[in-house]
Coordinates of C-alpha atoms in Angstrom, one line a residue:
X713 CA -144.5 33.9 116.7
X714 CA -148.3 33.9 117.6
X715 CA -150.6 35.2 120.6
X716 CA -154.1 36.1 121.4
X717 CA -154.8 39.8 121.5
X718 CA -156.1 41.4 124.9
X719 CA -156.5 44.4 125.7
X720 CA -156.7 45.2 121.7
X721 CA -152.9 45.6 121.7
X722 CA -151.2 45.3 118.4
X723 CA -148.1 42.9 118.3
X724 CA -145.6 44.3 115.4
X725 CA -144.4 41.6 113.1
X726 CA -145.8 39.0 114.6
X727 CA -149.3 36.6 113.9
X728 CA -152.5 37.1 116.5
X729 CA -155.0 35.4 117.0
X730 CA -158.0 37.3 117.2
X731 CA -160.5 34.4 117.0
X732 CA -161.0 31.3 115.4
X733 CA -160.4 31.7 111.3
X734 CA -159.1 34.9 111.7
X735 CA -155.6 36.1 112.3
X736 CA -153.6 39.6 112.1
X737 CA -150.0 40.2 111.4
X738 CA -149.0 43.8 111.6
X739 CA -146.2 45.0 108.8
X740 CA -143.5 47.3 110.6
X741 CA -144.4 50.8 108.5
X742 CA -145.4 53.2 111.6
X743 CA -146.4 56.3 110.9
X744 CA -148.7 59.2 111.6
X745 CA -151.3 58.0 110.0
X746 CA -150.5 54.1 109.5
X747 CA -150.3 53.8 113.4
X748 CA -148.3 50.9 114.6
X749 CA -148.5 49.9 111.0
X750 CA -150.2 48.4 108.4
X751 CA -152.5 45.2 109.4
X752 CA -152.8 42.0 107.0
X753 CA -155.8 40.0 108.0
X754 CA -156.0 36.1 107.3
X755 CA -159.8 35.4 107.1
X756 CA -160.8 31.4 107.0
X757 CA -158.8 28.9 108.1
X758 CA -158.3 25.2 106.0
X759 CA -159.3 28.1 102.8
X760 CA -158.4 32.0 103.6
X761 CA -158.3 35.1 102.1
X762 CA -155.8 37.6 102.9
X763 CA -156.8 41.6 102.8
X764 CA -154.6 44.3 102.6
X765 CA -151.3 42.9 102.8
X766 CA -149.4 46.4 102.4
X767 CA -146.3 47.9 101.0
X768 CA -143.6 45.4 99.6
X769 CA -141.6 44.0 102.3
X770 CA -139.5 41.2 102.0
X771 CA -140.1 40.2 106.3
X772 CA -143.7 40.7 106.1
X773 CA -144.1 38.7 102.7
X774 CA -142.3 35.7 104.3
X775 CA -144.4 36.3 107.4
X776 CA -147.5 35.9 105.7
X777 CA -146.3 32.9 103.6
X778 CA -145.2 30.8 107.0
X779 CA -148.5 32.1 108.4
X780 CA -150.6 30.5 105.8
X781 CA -148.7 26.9 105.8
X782 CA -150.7 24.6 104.5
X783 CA -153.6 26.5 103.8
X784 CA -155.2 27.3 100.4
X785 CA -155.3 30.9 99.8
X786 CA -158.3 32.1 98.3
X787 CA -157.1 35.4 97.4
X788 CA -156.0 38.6 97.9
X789 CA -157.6 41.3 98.9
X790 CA -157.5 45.0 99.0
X791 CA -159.6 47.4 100.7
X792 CA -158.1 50.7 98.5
X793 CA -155.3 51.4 96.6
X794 CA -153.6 53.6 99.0
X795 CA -149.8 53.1 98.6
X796 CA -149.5 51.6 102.4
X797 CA -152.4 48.5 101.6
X798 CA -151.5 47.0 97.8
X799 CA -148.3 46.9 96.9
X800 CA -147.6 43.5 98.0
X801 CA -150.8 42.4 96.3
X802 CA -150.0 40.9 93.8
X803 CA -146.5 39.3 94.4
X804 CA -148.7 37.1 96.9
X805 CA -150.9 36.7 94.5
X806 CA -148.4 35.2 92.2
X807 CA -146.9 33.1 94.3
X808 CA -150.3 31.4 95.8
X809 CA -151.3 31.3 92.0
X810 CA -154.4 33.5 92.9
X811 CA -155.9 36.6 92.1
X812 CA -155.7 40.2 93.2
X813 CA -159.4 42.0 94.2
X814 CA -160.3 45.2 94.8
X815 CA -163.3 47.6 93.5
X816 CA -161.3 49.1 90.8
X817 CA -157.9 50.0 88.8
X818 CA -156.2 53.2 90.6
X819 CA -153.3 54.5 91.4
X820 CA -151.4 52.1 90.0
X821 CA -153.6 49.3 91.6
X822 CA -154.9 46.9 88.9
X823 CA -156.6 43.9 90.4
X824 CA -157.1 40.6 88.4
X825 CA -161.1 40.9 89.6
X826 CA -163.0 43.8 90.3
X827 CA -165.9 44.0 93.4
X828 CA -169.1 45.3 93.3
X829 CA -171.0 46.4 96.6
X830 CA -173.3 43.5 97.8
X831 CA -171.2 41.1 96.2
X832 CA -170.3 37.4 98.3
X833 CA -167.1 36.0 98.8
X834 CA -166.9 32.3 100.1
X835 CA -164.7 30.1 101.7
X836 CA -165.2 26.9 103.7
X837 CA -165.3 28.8 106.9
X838 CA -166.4 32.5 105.9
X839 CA -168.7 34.7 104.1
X840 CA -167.8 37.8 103.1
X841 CA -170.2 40.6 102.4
X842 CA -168.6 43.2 100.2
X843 CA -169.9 46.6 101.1
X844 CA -168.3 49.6 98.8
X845 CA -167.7 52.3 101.2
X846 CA -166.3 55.9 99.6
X847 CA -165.4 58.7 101.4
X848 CA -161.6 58.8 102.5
X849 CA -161.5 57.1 98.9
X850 CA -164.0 56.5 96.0
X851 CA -162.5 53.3 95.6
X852 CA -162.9 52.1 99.4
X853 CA -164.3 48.5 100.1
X854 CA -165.6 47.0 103.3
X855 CA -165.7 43.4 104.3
X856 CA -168.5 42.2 106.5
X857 CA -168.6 38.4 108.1
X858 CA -172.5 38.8 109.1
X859 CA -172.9 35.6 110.8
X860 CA -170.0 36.2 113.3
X861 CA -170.8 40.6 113.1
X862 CA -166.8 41.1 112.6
X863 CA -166.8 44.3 109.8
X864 CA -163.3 44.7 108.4
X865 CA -163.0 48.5 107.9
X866 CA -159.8 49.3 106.5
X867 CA -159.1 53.1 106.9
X868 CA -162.9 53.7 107.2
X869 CA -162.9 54.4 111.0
X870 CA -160.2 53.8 113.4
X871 CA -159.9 53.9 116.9
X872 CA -157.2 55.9 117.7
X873 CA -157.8 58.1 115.3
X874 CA -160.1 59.9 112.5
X875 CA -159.3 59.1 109.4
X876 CA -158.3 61.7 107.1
X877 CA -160.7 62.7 103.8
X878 CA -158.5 64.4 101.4
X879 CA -159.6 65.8 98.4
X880 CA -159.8 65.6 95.4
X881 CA -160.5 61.4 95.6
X882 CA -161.5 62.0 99.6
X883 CA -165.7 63.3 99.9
X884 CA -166.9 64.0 103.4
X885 CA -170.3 63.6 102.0
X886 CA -170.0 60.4 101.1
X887 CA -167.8 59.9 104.0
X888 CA -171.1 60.6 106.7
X889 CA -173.3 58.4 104.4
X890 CA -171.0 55.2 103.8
X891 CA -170.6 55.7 108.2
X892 CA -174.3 55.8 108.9
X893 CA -174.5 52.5 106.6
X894 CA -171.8 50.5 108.5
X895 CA -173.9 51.8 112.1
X896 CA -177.4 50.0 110.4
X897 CA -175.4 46.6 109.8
X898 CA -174.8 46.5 113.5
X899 CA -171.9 44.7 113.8
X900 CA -170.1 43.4 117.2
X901 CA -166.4 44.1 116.1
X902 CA -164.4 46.4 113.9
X903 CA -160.6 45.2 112.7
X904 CA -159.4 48.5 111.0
X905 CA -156.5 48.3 108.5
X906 CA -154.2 50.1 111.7
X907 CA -154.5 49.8 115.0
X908 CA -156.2 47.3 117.5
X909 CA -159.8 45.7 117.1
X910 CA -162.4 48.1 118.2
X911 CA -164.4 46.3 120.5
X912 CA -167.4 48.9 121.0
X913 CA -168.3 49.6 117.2
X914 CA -171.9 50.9 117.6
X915 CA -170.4 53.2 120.0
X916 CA -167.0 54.1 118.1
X917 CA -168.9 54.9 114.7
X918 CA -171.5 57.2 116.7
X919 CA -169.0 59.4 118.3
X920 CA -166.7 59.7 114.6
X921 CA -170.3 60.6 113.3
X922 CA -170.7 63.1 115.9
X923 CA -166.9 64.6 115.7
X924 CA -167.3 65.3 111.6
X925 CA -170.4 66.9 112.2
X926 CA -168.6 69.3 115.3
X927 CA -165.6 70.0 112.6
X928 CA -168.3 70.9 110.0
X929 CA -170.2 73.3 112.2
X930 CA -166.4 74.8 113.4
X931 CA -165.6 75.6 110.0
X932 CA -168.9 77.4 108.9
X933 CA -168.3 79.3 112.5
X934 CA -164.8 80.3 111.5
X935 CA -165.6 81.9 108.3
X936 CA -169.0 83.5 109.0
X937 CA -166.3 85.4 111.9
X938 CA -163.9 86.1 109.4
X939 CA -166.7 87.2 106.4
X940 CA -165.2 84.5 104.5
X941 CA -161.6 86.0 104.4
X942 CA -159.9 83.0 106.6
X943 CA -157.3 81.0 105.1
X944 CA -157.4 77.5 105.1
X945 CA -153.9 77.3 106.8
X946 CA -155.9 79.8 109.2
X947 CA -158.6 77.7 109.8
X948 CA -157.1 74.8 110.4
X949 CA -154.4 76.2 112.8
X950 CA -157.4 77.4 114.5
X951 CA -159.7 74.4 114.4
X952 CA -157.5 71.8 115.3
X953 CA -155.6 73.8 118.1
X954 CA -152.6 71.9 120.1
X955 CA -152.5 69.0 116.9
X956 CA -149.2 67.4 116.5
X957 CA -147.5 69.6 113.6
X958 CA -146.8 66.5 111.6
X959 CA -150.8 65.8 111.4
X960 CA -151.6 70.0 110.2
X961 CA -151.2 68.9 106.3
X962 CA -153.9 66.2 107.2
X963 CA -156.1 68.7 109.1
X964 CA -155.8 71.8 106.2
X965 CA -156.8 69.1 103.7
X966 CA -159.8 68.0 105.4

């Protein structure tokens, strides 16, 4: 099955069209913080590369493998090695007889060819920028199409939600500083690994930038009135008053 998105909704299970050379299918693992679920991008057209094609799924790997048709995959890749983006890495990758990328072995993870930031990827159709983007990972890659401005962001920034920057991998520092480099590239679209595009980037990015620093400033406020004595568990129950329950693990580790 196949449609155009509008209105940035997010079709489970089934191949959008989101413009020409590039197509999502969203894998069926919702969650609290997959969203509707994992989304598999198909960048390029006659040559493609696929990123993040998720946990192993026998529905979504024959999805993917009707989507391509005659195609010629260039490979596969991964934007971090978080359990809901890889695993069905590199089963794809064996059966297109292609390799596995990503910026590093981890967590199990070992891709056939590693990334460096400001490395090219080509294709008949695309160029892709690769911009290494740590923060809710140290291992966390971006992929920028500059001619067309489309910035795939994987769990970098979201739009229905903030994404979570656990430690001891997760770094808010380096969280704020891989942000304020996606604002300077200016780009006119975001496709995040979950949820729908995000149609106003500039604006998106600014007000994630803006809601770290407010958490940052809430949390010095809460201990300088507790002379340092709060708990995290405290804190956060405080902080992030009214949060679904199911999310409070997420907010005490950040």
């Amino acid at each position: 099955m196949s449609g155009e998105e509008t209105g940035g909704g997010v079709k489970v299970g089934e191949i959008t069209r989101l413009a020409a050379g590039l197509r999502r299918l969203t894998q069926d693992n919702p969650g609290p913080f997959t969203g509707p679920g994992t989304n598999t991008f198909l960048v390029g057209s006659e040559a493609l590369w696929i990123l993040d094609p998720g946990p192993e799924d026998e529905e979504h790997f024959q999805a993917l493998i009707d989507a391509v048709g005659d195609a010629r995959v260039l490979g596969v890749l991964v934007s971090h090695a978080h359990p809901d983006h890889w695993p069905l890495a590199p089963r794809l990758a064996t059966r297109f007889g292609v390799d596995t990328y990503g910026f590093a072995p981890r967590d199990g993870f070992e891709p056939d060819r590693t990334l460096a930031d400001g490395e090219s990827l080509e294709g008949a159709d695309v160029h892709l920028e690769v911009i290494h983007t740590p923060g809710h990972a140290s291992d966390h890659l971006c992929f920028f199409e500059r001619r067309g401005g489309a910035l795939f962001v994987g769990d970098h920034v979201m739009g229905w939600s903030t994404t979570i920057i656990a430690p001891p991998d997760g770094d808010l520092r380096h969280y704020l500083a891989s942000l304020e480099r996606l604002i300077e590239l200016e780009p006119t679209v975001l496709h995040s690994a979950h949820g729908p595009a995000i149609e106003r980037p500039l604006e998106r990015m600014q007000e994630i930038l803006g809601h770290r620093r407010k958490r940052s400033r809430q949390v010095l406020e809460a201990l300088a009135r507790a002379g340092g004595a709060h708990s995290i568990l405290e804190m956060a129950s405080e902080i992030y008053a009214g949060l679904d329950p199911a999310l409070l693990p997420a907010a005490r580790m950040s």
